Structure formats: structure tokens, C-alpha cells
mmCIF file of C-alpha atoms in Angstrom:
data_model
loop_
_atom_site.group_PDB
_atom_site.id
_atom_site.type_symbol
_atom_site.label_atom_id
_atom_site.label_comp_id
_atom_site.label_asym_id
_atom_site.label_seq_id
_atom_site.Cartn_x
_atom_site.Cartn_y
_atom_site.Cartn_z
ATOM 1 C CA MET A 1 3.505 -23.476 -93.946
ATOM 2 C CA THR A 2 6.842 -24.812 -95.378
ATOM 3 C CA GLY A 3 6.968 -25.151 -99.446
ATOM 4 C CA ALA A 4 7.125 -28.497 -98.989
ATOM 5 C CA GLU A 5 3.466 -28.368 -97.195
ATOM 6 C CA GLN A 6 2.267 -26.297 -100.032
ATOM 7 C CA GLN A 7 3.293 -29.205 -102.808
ATOM 8 C CA PRO A 8 1.314 -31.756 -104.127
ATOM 9 C CA GLU A 9 2.435 -35.511 -103.300
ATOM 10 C CA MET A 10 5.454 -37.498 -104.968
ATOM 11 C CA ILE A 11 5.144 -40.635 -102.823
ATOM 12 C CA ARG A 12 1.593 -42.201 -101.707
ATOM 13 C CA VAL A 13 1.886 -45.379 -100.239
ATOM 14 C CA GLU A 14 -1.893 -46.979 -99.970
ATOM 15 C CA ARG A 15 -2.656 -50.220 -97.655
ATOM 16 C CA LEU A 16 0.648 -51.732 -98.523
ATOM 17 C CA VAL A 17 1.429 -55.323 -97.216
ATOM 18 C CA LYS A 18 4.427 -57.224 -97.584
ATOM 19 C CA THR A 19 4.822 -60.864 -96.108
ATOM 20 C CA PHE A 20 7.694 -63.337 -96.249
ATOM 21 C CA PRO A 21 7.571 -66.916 -96.896
ATOM 22 C CA ALA A 22 8.043 -69.445 -93.815
ATOM 23 C CA ALA A 23 7.972 -72.596 -92.584
ATOM 24 C CA ALA A 24 5.740 -72.157 -90.225
ATOM 25 C CA GLY A 25 3.500 -70.278 -92.754
ATOM 26 C CA PRO A 26 3.660 -66.297 -94.163
ATOM 27 C CA VAL A 27 5.429 -63.669 -91.865
ATOM 28 C CA PRO A 28 3.966 -60.228 -92.211
ATOM 29 C CA VAL A 29 6.565 -57.618 -92.297
ATOM 30 C CA LEU A 30 4.522 -54.465 -93.208
ATOM 31 C CA LYS A 31 0.796 -54.455 -92.169
ATOM 32 C CA GLY A 32 -1.467 -51.954 -94.211
ATOM 33 C CA ILE A 33 0.989 -49.090 -94.577
ATOM 34 C CA SER A 34 -0.355 -45.893 -95.571
ATOM 35 C CA LEU A 35 1.732 -42.790 -95.945
ATOM 36 C CA SER A 36 2.389 -39.409 -98.698
ATOM 37 C CA VAL A 37 5.380 -37.834 -99.201
ATOM 38 C CA ARG A 38 5.241 -34.424 -100.707
ATOM 39 C CA ARG A 39 7.172 -32.993 -103.384
ATOM 40 C CA GLY A 40 10.327 -31.558 -102.337
ATOM 41 C CA GLU A 41 10.347 -32.403 -98.911
ATOM 42 C CA ILE A 42 12.437 -34.566 -96.637
ATOM 43 C CA PHE A 43 10.463 -37.379 -95.027
ATOM 44 C CA GLY A 44 11.932 -39.651 -92.272
ATOM 45 C CA ILE A 45 10.696 -43.220 -91.768
ATOM 46 C CA ILE A 46 12.209 -44.147 -88.253
ATOM 47 C CA GLY A 47 12.000 -47.519 -86.759
ATOM 48 C CA ARG A 48 13.739 -50.537 -84.609
ATOM 49 C CA SER A 49 15.540 -53.161 -86.576
ATOM 50 C CA GLY A 50 13.184 -55.666 -87.929
ATOM 51 C CA ALA A 51 10.373 -53.134 -88.028
ATOM 52 C CA GLY A 52 9.860 -53.124 -91.620
ATOM 53 C CA LYS A 53 11.336 -50.012 -92.638
ATOM 54 C CA SER A 54 13.956 -51.348 -95.306
ATOM 55 C CA THR A 55 11.372 -53.331 -96.875
ATOM 56 C CA LEU A 56 9.035 -50.309 -97.043
ATOM 57 C CA ILE A 57 11.845 -48.226 -98.704
ATOM 58 C CA ARG A 58 12.420 -50.943 -101.318
ATOM 59 C CA CYS A 59 8.869 -51.470 -102.461
ATOM 60 C CA VAL A 60 8.687 -47.649 -103.406
ATOM 61 C CA ASN A 61 11.310 -48.798 -106.478
ATOM 62 C CA GLN A 62 9.568 -51.897 -106.680
ATOM 63 C CA LEU A 63 13.377 -53.846 -105.278
ATOM 64 C CA GLU A 64 10.939 -55.897 -103.134
ATOM 65 C CA GLN A 65 7.219 -56.463 -104.532
ATOM 66 C CA ALA A 66 4.551 -56.028 -102.258
ATOM 67 C CA THR A 67 1.957 -58.600 -101.379
ATOM 68 C CA SER A 68 -1.004 -56.118 -101.869
ATOM 69 C CA GLY A 69 -1.385 -52.462 -101.747
ATOM 70 C CA ARG A 70 -0.086 -49.775 -104.073
ATOM 71 C CA VAL A 71 3.003 -47.093 -104.368
ATOM 72 C CA LEU A 72 2.392 -44.225 -106.613
ATOM 73 C CA VAL A 73 5.535 -41.984 -107.679
ATOM 74 C CA ALA A 74 4.696 -38.928 -109.313
ATOM 75 C CA GLY A 75 0.771 -40.246 -109.894
ATOM 76 C CA GLN A 76 2.164 -43.567 -111.604
ATOM 77 C CA ASP A 77 1.387 -46.945 -109.941
ATOM 78 C CA VAL A 78 4.772 -48.264 -110.006
ATOM 79 C CA THR A 79 3.355 -51.454 -108.419
ATOM 80 C CA ALA A 80 1.806 -52.174 -111.506
ATOM 81 C CA LEU A 81 4.705 -52.094 -114.008
ATOM 82 C CA ARG A 82 6.759 -54.580 -115.042
ATOM 83 C CA GLY A 83 9.750 -54.675 -117.792
ATOM 84 C CA ALA A 84 10.856 -51.692 -119.739
ATOM 85 C CA GLU A 85 8.282 -49.561 -117.879
ATOM 86 C CA LEU A 86 8.934 -50.432 -114.506
ATOM 87 C CA ARG A 87 12.824 -49.849 -115.734
ATOM 88 C CA ALA A 88 11.912 -46.272 -116.945
ATOM 89 C CA ALA A 89 10.122 -45.660 -113.594
ATOM 90 C CA ARG A 90 13.237 -46.296 -111.718
ATOM 91 C CA ARG A 91 15.344 -44.159 -113.644
ATOM 92 C CA ARG A 92 13.360 -41.310 -111.796
ATOM 93 C CA ILE A 93 13.789 -42.873 -108.395
ATOM 94 C CA GLY A 94 17.604 -42.403 -106.876
ATOM 95 C CA MET A 95 18.856 -44.834 -104.094
ATOM 96 C CA ILE A 96 21.594 -44.462 -101.972
ATOM 97 C CA PHE A 97 22.759 -47.569 -99.290
ATOM 98 C CA GLN A 98 24.037 -48.007 -95.887
ATOM 99 C CA HIS A 99 27.292 -49.719 -97.597
ATOM 100 C CA PHE A 100 27.420 -47.770 -100.395
ATOM 101 C CA ASN A 101 27.409 -50.504 -103.046
ATOM 102 C CA LEU A 102 29.945 -49.159 -105.220
ATOM 103 C CA LEU A 103 32.073 -51.325 -107.823
ATOM 104 C CA SER A 104 35.630 -51.880 -106.452
ATOM 105 C CA SER A 105 37.515 -52.128 -110.433
ATOM 106 C CA ARG A 106 35.787 -48.673 -111.070
ATOM 107 C CA THR A 107 36.944 -45.160 -110.780
ATOM 108 C CA VAL A 108 34.937 -42.863 -108.727
ATOM 109 C CA LEU A 109 33.976 -41.198 -112.307
ATOM 110 C CA GLU A 110 33.158 -44.509 -113.767
ATOM 111 C CA ASN A 111 30.773 -45.511 -110.771
ATOM 112 C CA VAL A 112 28.980 -42.275 -111.110
ATOM 113 C CA ALA A 113 28.890 -42.913 -114.982
ATOM 114 C CA LEU A 114 27.462 -46.326 -114.433
ATOM 115 C CA PRO A 115 23.506 -45.530 -114.554
ATOM 116 C CA LEU A 116 24.035 -43.492 -117.740
ATOM 117 C CA GLU A 117 25.916 -46.305 -119.376
ATOM 118 C CA LEU A 118 23.251 -48.964 -118.645
ATOM 119 C CA ALA A 119 20.932 -46.112 -120.137
ATOM 120 C CA GLY A 120 22.737 -46.043 -123.379
ATOM 121 C CA GLU A 121 23.991 -42.853 -123.001
ATOM 122 C CA LYS A 122 26.894 -41.744 -125.161
ATOM 123 C CA ARG A 123 30.293 -41.551 -123.655
ATOM 124 C CA ASP A 124 30.577 -37.179 -124.129
ATOM 125 C CA ALA A 125 27.318 -36.869 -122.511
ATOM 126 C CA ILE A 126 27.925 -39.006 -119.640
ATOM 127 C CA ARG A 127 31.174 -37.188 -118.837
ATOM 128 C CA ALA A 128 28.976 -33.934 -119.176
ATOM 129 C CA ALA A 129 26.474 -34.844 -116.810
ATOM 130 C CA ALA A 130 28.556 -36.460 -114.093
ATOM 131 C CA LEU A 131 31.374 -34.020 -113.904
ATOM 132 C CA PRO A 132 29.074 -31.390 -112.256
ATOM 133 C CA LEU A 133 27.501 -34.026 -109.822
ATOM 134 C CA LEU A 134 30.950 -34.959 -108.808
ATOM 135 C CA GLU A 135 31.655 -31.168 -108.132
ATOM 136 C CA LEU A 136 27.808 -30.958 -106.339
ATOM 137 C CA VAL A 137 29.087 -33.765 -104.080
ATOM 138 C CA GLY A 138 32.843 -32.491 -103.476
ATOM 139 C CA LEU A 139 34.689 -34.866 -105.326
ATOM 140 C CA SER A 140 35.661 -33.186 -108.707
ATOM 141 C CA GLY A 141 39.295 -33.564 -107.508
ATOM 142 C CA LYS A 142 38.819 -37.604 -107.252
ATOM 143 C CA LEU A 143 37.503 -38.710 -110.390
ATOM 144 C CA GLY A 144 40.379 -41.031 -111.080
ATOM 145 C CA ARG A 145 40.336 -42.714 -107.586
ATOM 146 C CA TYR A 146 39.196 -46.028 -106.947
ATOM 147 C CA PRO A 147 36.879 -46.991 -103.459
ATOM 148 C CA SER A 148 39.572 -48.538 -101.862
ATOM 149 C CA GLU A 149 41.465 -44.975 -101.765
ATOM 150 C CA LEU A 150 38.456 -43.335 -100.251
ATOM 151 C CA SER A 151 37.108 -42.682 -97.058
ATOM 152 C CA GLY A 152 33.695 -43.907 -95.841
ATOM 153 C CA GLY A 153 32.379 -40.467 -96.242
ATOM 154 C CA GLU A 154 34.001 -39.893 -99.846
ATOM 155 C CA LYS A 155 32.570 -43.085 -100.714
ATOM 156 C CA GLN A 156 28.808 -42.395 -99.631
ATOM 157 C CA ARG A 157 29.276 -39.052 -101.660
ATOM 158 C CA VAL A 158 30.244 -40.880 -104.510
ATOM 159 C CA GLY A 159 27.183 -43.057 -103.986
ATOM 160 C CA ILE A 160 24.834 -39.718 -103.884
ATOM 161 C CA ALA A 161 26.413 -38.511 -107.211
ATOM 162 C CA ARG A 162 25.810 -42.021 -108.573
ATOM 163 C CA ALA A 163 21.930 -41.854 -107.504
ATOM 164 C CA LEU A 164 21.360 -38.306 -109.070
ATOM 165 C CA ALA A 165 22.996 -39.248 -112.867
ATOM 166 C CA SER A 166 19.684 -40.439 -113.711
ATOM 167 C CA ARG A 167 18.377 -36.886 -113.143
ATOM 168 C CA PRO A 168 15.501 -38.664 -110.952
ATOM 169 C CA GLU A 169 12.573 -37.171 -109.127
ATOM 170 C CA VAL A 170 13.196 -38.841 -105.659
ATOM 171 C CA LEU A 171 16.038 -40.003 -103.641
ATOM 172 C CA LEU A 172 15.834 -42.961 -101.140
ATOM 173 C CA CYS A 173 17.983 -43.166 -98.758
ATOM 174 C CA ASP A 174 18.660 -46.804 -96.855
ATOM 175 C CA GLU A 175 20.419 -46.026 -93.503
ATOM 176 C CA ALA A 176 23.044 -43.688 -95.818
ATOM 177 C CA THR A 177 24.748 -42.447 -92.693
ATOM 178 C CA SER A 178 24.806 -45.659 -90.280
ATOM 179 C CA ALA A 179 28.336 -46.786 -91.341
ATOM 180 C CA LEU A 180 29.640 -43.365 -90.584
ATOM 181 C CA ASP A 181 31.331 -41.591 -87.916
ATOM 182 C CA PRO A 182 29.136 -38.676 -86.103
ATOM 183 C CA GLU A 183 31.264 -35.878 -88.045
ATOM 184 C CA THR A 184 30.916 -37.408 -91.144
ATOM 185 C CA THR A 185 27.160 -38.342 -90.721
ATOM 186 C CA ARG A 186 26.691 -34.497 -90.140
ATOM 187 C CA SER A 187 28.796 -33.477 -93.478
ATOM 188 C CA ILE A 188 26.439 -36.321 -95.628
ATOM 189 C CA LEU A 189 23.158 -34.871 -94.277
ATOM 190 C CA ALA A 190 24.309 -31.330 -94.927
ATOM 191 C CA LEU A 191 25.077 -32.206 -98.451
ATOM 192 C CA LEU A 192 21.403 -34.075 -98.581
ATOM 193 C CA LYS A 193 20.223 -30.904 -97.356
ATOM 194 C CA ASP A 194 21.594 -28.826 -99.938
ATOM 195 C CA ILE A 195 20.953 -31.114 -102.685
ATOM 196 C CA ASN A 196 17.181 -31.369 -101.606
ATOM 197 C CA ARG A 197 17.158 -26.996 -101.806
ATOM 198 C CA LYS A 198 19.066 -27.024 -104.864
ATOM 199 C CA LEU A 199 17.686 -29.415 -107.073
ATOM 200 C CA GLY A 200 13.995 -29.396 -105.463
ATOM 201 C CA LEU A 201 14.562 -33.372 -104.957
ATOM 202 C CA THR A 202 12.092 -35.431 -102.959
ATOM 203 C CA ILE A 203 14.246 -37.113 -100.198
ATOM 204 C CA ALA A 204 12.796 -40.126 -98.094
ATOM 205 C CA LEU A 205 15.077 -41.685 -95.729
ATOM 206 C CA ILE A 206 15.240 -44.193 -93.226
ATOM 207 C CA THR A 207 17.194 -44.580 -90.221
ATOM 208 C CA HIS A 208 17.030 -46.040 -86.809
ATOM 209 C CA GLU A 209 18.428 -42.727 -85.185
ATOM 210 C CA MET A 210 16.477 -39.951 -84.082
ATOM 211 C CA ALA A 211 19.314 -37.305 -84.404
ATOM 212 C CA VAL A 212 19.264 -37.756 -88.267
ATOM 213 C CA ILE A 213 15.452 -36.984 -88.318
ATOM 214 C CA LYS A 214 16.117 -33.997 -86.242
ATOM 215 C CA GLU A 215 18.755 -32.812 -88.310
ATOM 216 C CA ILE A 216 17.422 -32.700 -91.804
ATOM 217 C CA CYS A 217 13.449 -34.067 -92.080
ATOM 218 C CA ASP A 218 10.467 -31.903 -92.594
ATOM 219 C CA ARG A 219 8.058 -34.944 -91.365
ATOM 220 C CA VAL A 220 8.658 -38.306 -90.196
ATOM 221 C CA ALA A 221 6.878 -41.442 -89.349
ATOM 222 C CA VAL A 222 7.543 -43.799 -86.793
ATOM 223 C CA LEU A 223 7.109 -47.526 -87.713
ATOM 224 C CA ASP A 224 6.970 -50.597 -85.449
ATOM 225 C CA ARG A 225 6.604 -53.745 -86.119
ATOM 226 C CA GLY A 226 5.086 -53.459 -89.513
ATOM 227 C CA GLU A 227 2.557 -50.366 -88.612
ATOM 228 C CA ILE A 228 2.785 -46.713 -88.516
ATOM 229 C CA VAL A 229 2.323 -45.607 -84.914
ATOM 230 C CA GLU A 230 3.121 -42.096 -85.149
ATOM 231 C CA GLU A 231 3.433 -39.806 -88.081
ATOM 232 C CA GLY A 232 3.678 -35.664 -88.201
ATOM 233 C CA ARG A 233 5.880 -32.778 -88.556
ATOM 234 C CA VAL A 234 9.116 -33.230 -86.796
ATOM 235 C CA PHE A 235 8.596 -30.545 -84.433
ATOM 236 C CA ASP A 236 5.393 -31.766 -83.484
ATOM 237 C CA VAL A 237 6.267 -35.436 -83.062
ATOM 238 C CA PHE A 238 9.316 -34.632 -81.239
ATOM 239 C CA THR A 239 7.415 -32.347 -78.650
ATOM 240 C CA ALA A 240 4.645 -33.883 -78.247
ATOM 241 C CA PRO A 241 4.902 -37.760 -78.986
ATOM 242 C CA LYS A 242 2.146 -40.148 -78.816
ATOM 243 C CA ALA A 243 3.532 -43.722 -78.943
ATOM 244 C CA GLU A 244 5.621 -45.187 -76.199
ATOM 245 C CA VAL A 245 8.183 -46.138 -78.859
ATOM 246 C CA THR A 246 8.221 -42.711 -80.087
ATOM 247 C CA ARG A 247 9.108 -41.695 -76.646
ATOM 248 C CA ARG A 248 12.148 -44.141 -76.217
ATOM 249 C CA PHE A 249 13.440 -42.970 -79.587
ATOM 250 C CA LEU A 250 13.278 -39.075 -78.258
ATOM 251 C CA GLU A 251 15.285 -40.163 -74.803
ATOM 252 C CA ASP A 252 18.568 -39.396 -76.342
ATOM 253 C CA VAL A 253 18.023 -36.506 -78.172
ATOM 254 C CA VAL A 254 15.791 -34.221 -76.497
ATOM 255 C CA ASP A 255 16.292 -35.005 -72.849
ATOM 256 C CA ARG A 256 13.248 -36.537 -71.777
ATOM 257 C CA ALA A 257 14.687 -39.328 -69.851
ATOM 258 C CA LEU A 258 14.259 -38.714 -65.960
ATOM 259 C CA PRO A 259 17.559 -38.805 -64.059
ATOM 260 C CA ALA A 260 18.251 -42.198 -62.415
ATOM 261 C CA ARG A 261 17.555 -40.360 -58.854
ATOM 262 C CA LEU A 262 14.433 -38.636 -59.813
ATOM 263 C CA ARG A 263 13.487 -41.964 -61.244
ATOM 264 C CA ALA A 264 14.166 -43.752 -57.883
ATOM 265 C CA ARG A 265 12.294 -41.355 -55.598
ATOM 266 C CA LEU A 266 9.063 -41.357 -57.809
ATOM 267 C CA GLU A 267 9.158 -45.236 -57.640
ATOM 268 C CA ALA A 268 9.152 -44.762 -53.889
ATOM 269 C CA GLY A 269 6.480 -42.385 -53.763
ATOM 270 C CA ALA A 270 2.804 -43.162 -53.370
ATOM 271 C CA PRO A 271 0.115 -41.835 -56.002
ATOM 272 C CA GLY A 272 -1.391 -38.787 -54.966
ATOM 273 C CA ARG A 273 0.750 -38.169 -52.113
ATOM 274 C CA GLY A 274 3.900 -35.694 -51.486
ATOM 275 C CA ASN A 275 4.941 -33.329 -54.040
ATOM 276 C CA PRO A 276 3.776 -33.578 -57.288
ATOM 277 C CA VAL A 277 6.824 -33.403 -60.507
ATOM 278 C CA ILE A 278 5.619 -31.890 -63.592
ATOM 279 C CA ARG A 279 7.071 -31.828 -67.014
ATOM 280 C CA VAL A 280 6.255 -28.437 -68.549
ATOM 281 C CA ILE A 281 7.157 -28.163 -72.331
ATOM 282 C CA PHE A 282 8.029 -24.673 -73.773
ATOM 283 C CA THR A 283 7.540 -24.672 -77.336
ATOM 284 C CA GLY A 284 7.776 -21.680 -80.188
ATOM 285 C CA ALA A 285 7.655 -18.179 -78.997
ATOM 286 C CA ARG A 286 6.771 -19.423 -75.449
ATOM 287 C CA ALA A 287 10.086 -20.924 -74.807
ATOM 288 C CA HIS A 288 11.636 -17.882 -73.443
ATOM 289 C CA ASP A 289 8.387 -16.321 -71.526
ATOM 290 C CA PRO A 290 8.991 -16.011 -67.692
ATOM 291 C CA ILE A 291 6.187 -18.368 -66.938
ATOM 292 C CA ILE A 292 7.509 -20.090 -64.270
ATOM 293 C CA SER A 293 8.587 -16.573 -62.475
ATOM 294 C CA GLU A 294 4.813 -15.603 -62.868
ATOM 295 C CA VAL A 295 3.599 -19.162 -61.299
ATOM 296 C CA VAL A 296 5.513 -18.472 -58.210
ATOM 297 C CA ARG A 297 4.615 -14.994 -57.852
ATOM 298 C CA ARG A 298 0.759 -15.666 -58.402
ATOM 299 C CA TYR A 299 0.127 -18.749 -56.775
ATOM 300 C CA ASP A 300 2.389 -19.272 -53.492
ATOM 301 C CA VAL A 301 4.107 -22.475 -54.923
ATOM 302 C CA LEU A 302 7.611 -23.210 -55.171
ATOM 303 C CA LEU A 303 8.931 -24.785 -58.125
ATOM 304 C CA ASN A 304 12.136 -26.806 -57.541
ATOM 305 C CA ILE A 305 13.517 -27.268 -60.863
ATOM 306 C CA LEU A 306 15.133 -30.847 -61.056
ATOM 307 C CA GLN A 307 16.356 -30.562 -64.478
ATOM 308 C CA GLY A 308 15.722 -28.269 -67.833
ATOM 309 C CA SER A 309 16.752 -27.546 -71.283
ATOM 310 C CA ILE A 310 16.276 -25.473 -74.737
ATOM 311 C CA GLU A 311 16.966 -26.692 -77.740
ATOM 312 C CA TYR A 312 16.135 -25.576 -81.323
ATOM 313 C CA ILE A 313 14.228 -28.059 -83.521
ATOM 314 C CA GLN A 314 13.328 -27.123 -87.156
ATOM 315 C CA GLU A 315 14.627 -23.693 -85.890
ATOM 316 C CA ALA A 316 11.852 -23.379 -83.354
ATOM 317 C CA PRO A 317 12.907 -23.406 -79.673
ATOM 318 C CA TYR A 318 11.940 -26.534 -77.405
ATOM 319 C CA GLY A 319 12.274 -26.451 -73.745
ATOM 320 C CA ASN A 320 11.748 -29.236 -71.606
ATOM 321 C CA LEU A 321 11.466 -28.610 -67.650
ATOM 322 C CA LEU A 322 11.482 -30.728 -64.954
ATOM 323 C CA VAL A 323 10.112 -29.315 -61.562
ATOM 324 C CA GLU A 324 8.891 -30.599 -58.073
ATOM 325 C CA ALA A 325 5.707 -28.341 -57.178
ATOM 326 C CA ILE A 326 5.523 -27.367 -53.558
ATOM 327 C CA GLY A 327 2.297 -25.952 -52.151
ATOM 328 C CA SER A 328 -1.156 -26.783 -51.213
ATOM 329 C CA ASP A 329 -3.324 -28.925 -53.624
ATOM 330 C CA GLU A 330 -5.593 -26.151 -54.700
ATOM 331 C CA ALA A 331 -2.706 -23.600 -55.483
ATOM 332 C CA ILE A 332 -0.776 -26.259 -57.604
ATOM 333 C CA ALA A 333 -3.836 -27.410 -59.485
ATOM 334 C CA ALA A 334 -4.494 -23.411 -60.067
ATOM 335 C CA ALA A 335 -0.750 -23.310 -60.841
ATOM 336 C CA LEU A 336 -1.090 -25.978 -63.584
ATOM 337 C CA ASP A 337 -4.243 -24.128 -65.185
ATOM 338 C CA TYR A 338 -2.841 -21.558 -65.616
ATOM 339 C CA ILE A 339 0.447 -23.130 -67.344
ATOM 340 C CA ARG A 340 -1.961 -24.476 -69.653
ATOM 341 C CA SER A 341 -3.912 -21.671 -70.242
ATOM 342 C CA ASN A 342 -0.597 -20.344 -71.650
ATOM 343 C CA HIS A 343 -0.275 -23.140 -74.358
ATOM 344 C CA LEU A 344 2.326 -24.726 -72.540
ATOM 345 C CA GLY A 345 2.342 -28.667 -71.781
ATOM 346 C CA ALA A 346 2.188 -29.502 -68.462
ATOM 347 C CA GLU A 347 2.294 -33.285 -67.447
ATOM 348 C CA VAL A 348 2.062 -34.772 -63.973
ATOM 349 C CA LEU A 349 4.662 -37.765 -63.973
ATOM 350 C CA GLY A 350 4.291 -38.958 -60.214
ATOM 351 C CA HIS A 351 4.730 -37.746 -56.932
ATOM 352 C CA VAL A 352 7.835 -37.658 -54.717
ATOM 353 C CA ALA A 353 8.577 -37.203 -50.629
ATOM 354 C CA GLY A 354 9.476 -33.836 -50.160
ATOM 355 C CA ASP A 355 12.850 -34.652 -48.668
ATOM 356 C CA ALA A 356 14.660 -32.757 -51.122
#
């Protein structure tokens, strides 16, 4: 159990509904969302375009007002706040955006200082607060530069420093790396992870990229058409996805897609006839055990390896192996029982003719 798992809730969303008006009648975007984010964790929300994830994150800081339901941040119901109380609550909730939202006429230092100016802080206090933040994000040498002189990654670093200026308890990230190249994305994610660790900041981020979730998040919720279809620890969701939309997201990052030739063989095969194709999932310490060799030795079953990989998710190994099993029905059934008895996943994907 990680430190975040032992912490109380920082964000709680209860039965959140959001509809938008349209000529044909109200359009539901969020359909009774409930979730919680623990203090100090990095929580990811992933979904396709139009799934409702941006609307959800904007309801947390009340840039969008929910149609019904509640959002509590640090125990305070922000959906019930208005005026000065809401402005005060928003200062505890920093936000960074996909397109940076920097003021082009202001320098790096002046952009970071803006929230403090709006809060009425004195000039000396503003500078004393802003300089360490620019050092934290690696921009202490670019205080007087303007946004037009910065790279995309540097602009996002300014956006992060600005979001931290009011000393928030929560940082919301709205597709914060979508406009960046892969190398810059990795550097920004590493920075967010470092900030989370150094400041104990709770981070909630939305993305349409499962690689971002894999890189940085502790837990994840999968949003589809305004509903949460899956939620849990990143390792659990990645290694045992339940929803079809989750499996599609994972194809590009954990090698769950079937090779085209194997798909064709499975489609050509008859159910229950031919050799079964089995996906074996190895997780945790069992990822390095010689289970396949033991199956061949014990049960007189040949396992033709079609595809396989071992990678690390949240620093734990995850193995994904596709095999064609060749042997009697009884021997293959016994082999499957043995694999599962060793706490490994074993899923029969279909059958193929024994021609390869």
C-alpha cells in the first residue's frame, strides 16, 4: 500500500450530472459520476474526445457548474460556494491547461506573479514566492523572457509555476501534455511527479493517452460517454482491464493487440476446434517464474510462443504471452488449471488450425 492509499480523500465527486442545452433538448455530458481522489496521490481520468473528462475536471474548480450532484475539495462543498467564498476556494485549486494560457505581454516572472497580484499580495512578497517556483520548474534563468521566446515545454513549465503560486492543495491538469512532443511530454510528467513528491500535492489529470497514465498515475478512472466504466490502481487496470474501451486504450501501451496474421487465423478457425490460442498474464513476482517450461514438462503440451513481452508498470513486472497450445483436450485443460492455480491469468482467445 502506497502513502497515497493511506491518506484521506482530497477530492470527492458525488453523483455529478452535467447537461448542456440544445435545440432538441438537454444533452447529458456527465451521467451521475462518483469518484474520490486521495490526498497526495496522482489520479488520472482517461477518455476519448467527447467522453466528458474536461467537463468533469472543470466542475472540480467550478469553471463549470454541475446540473446536480456535489464536489467536495478538502471536505468543503465547492458546488455550494459563490462569490468571495468560491474565489477563496479556487486559490487552493491550481490548474494547468493544454495550450498554456499565458499572457503574451507579460514576462515569465510576471505570468507566474499574476495569481498573487490578483490576490492583493505586495510586490516583494510576490517576487519572494515566484522565484523559488521558477527554480523548481527549471526556469530561473528565463525570468525576463516572453512566451513567444519559449518552447512548448518551457511554456508549460511557466503554467505549472503559475498554478503553484497560490500554494494550492490540488493541481488539476487539463490535457497538459497533449500539445507537446514525446520527449517534452516525458520531461513535464517527470516534473509533475517531482512536484507531487516534494510538495505532497494532490494531482488530478485528464488525458486521452494511456502512456501518460502509465508513466505517472497511482490510480485511474476510465470515462466513456459520461460514465465511469472502470476505476482502480493503474497496475490492476492495465493488467486486468474489464471494459472494452479500456482494452482498446491499452493496445498501444501494453502490447495487448493481436498480430494481424494471428487475428486472421483465429477468424478462420471454428469455435472449439483446432489448437487453442491462450493469453497468459504474468504479474508481480510470478512474471519471472518458469511456468511455461513447467507446463511443457508436466502435461505433455507443446506451447508455440506467438508473441510476448515483459514490461514494468508502477515498478512491478507485467508479462503478456500469447501461445498456441498443442496437445490433447485433457492435457490442455490440466495445463490451464495449473497456470491459474499459480495465480496467473490464462484466457483462451479462440482456436486455430494446426498449420504453423
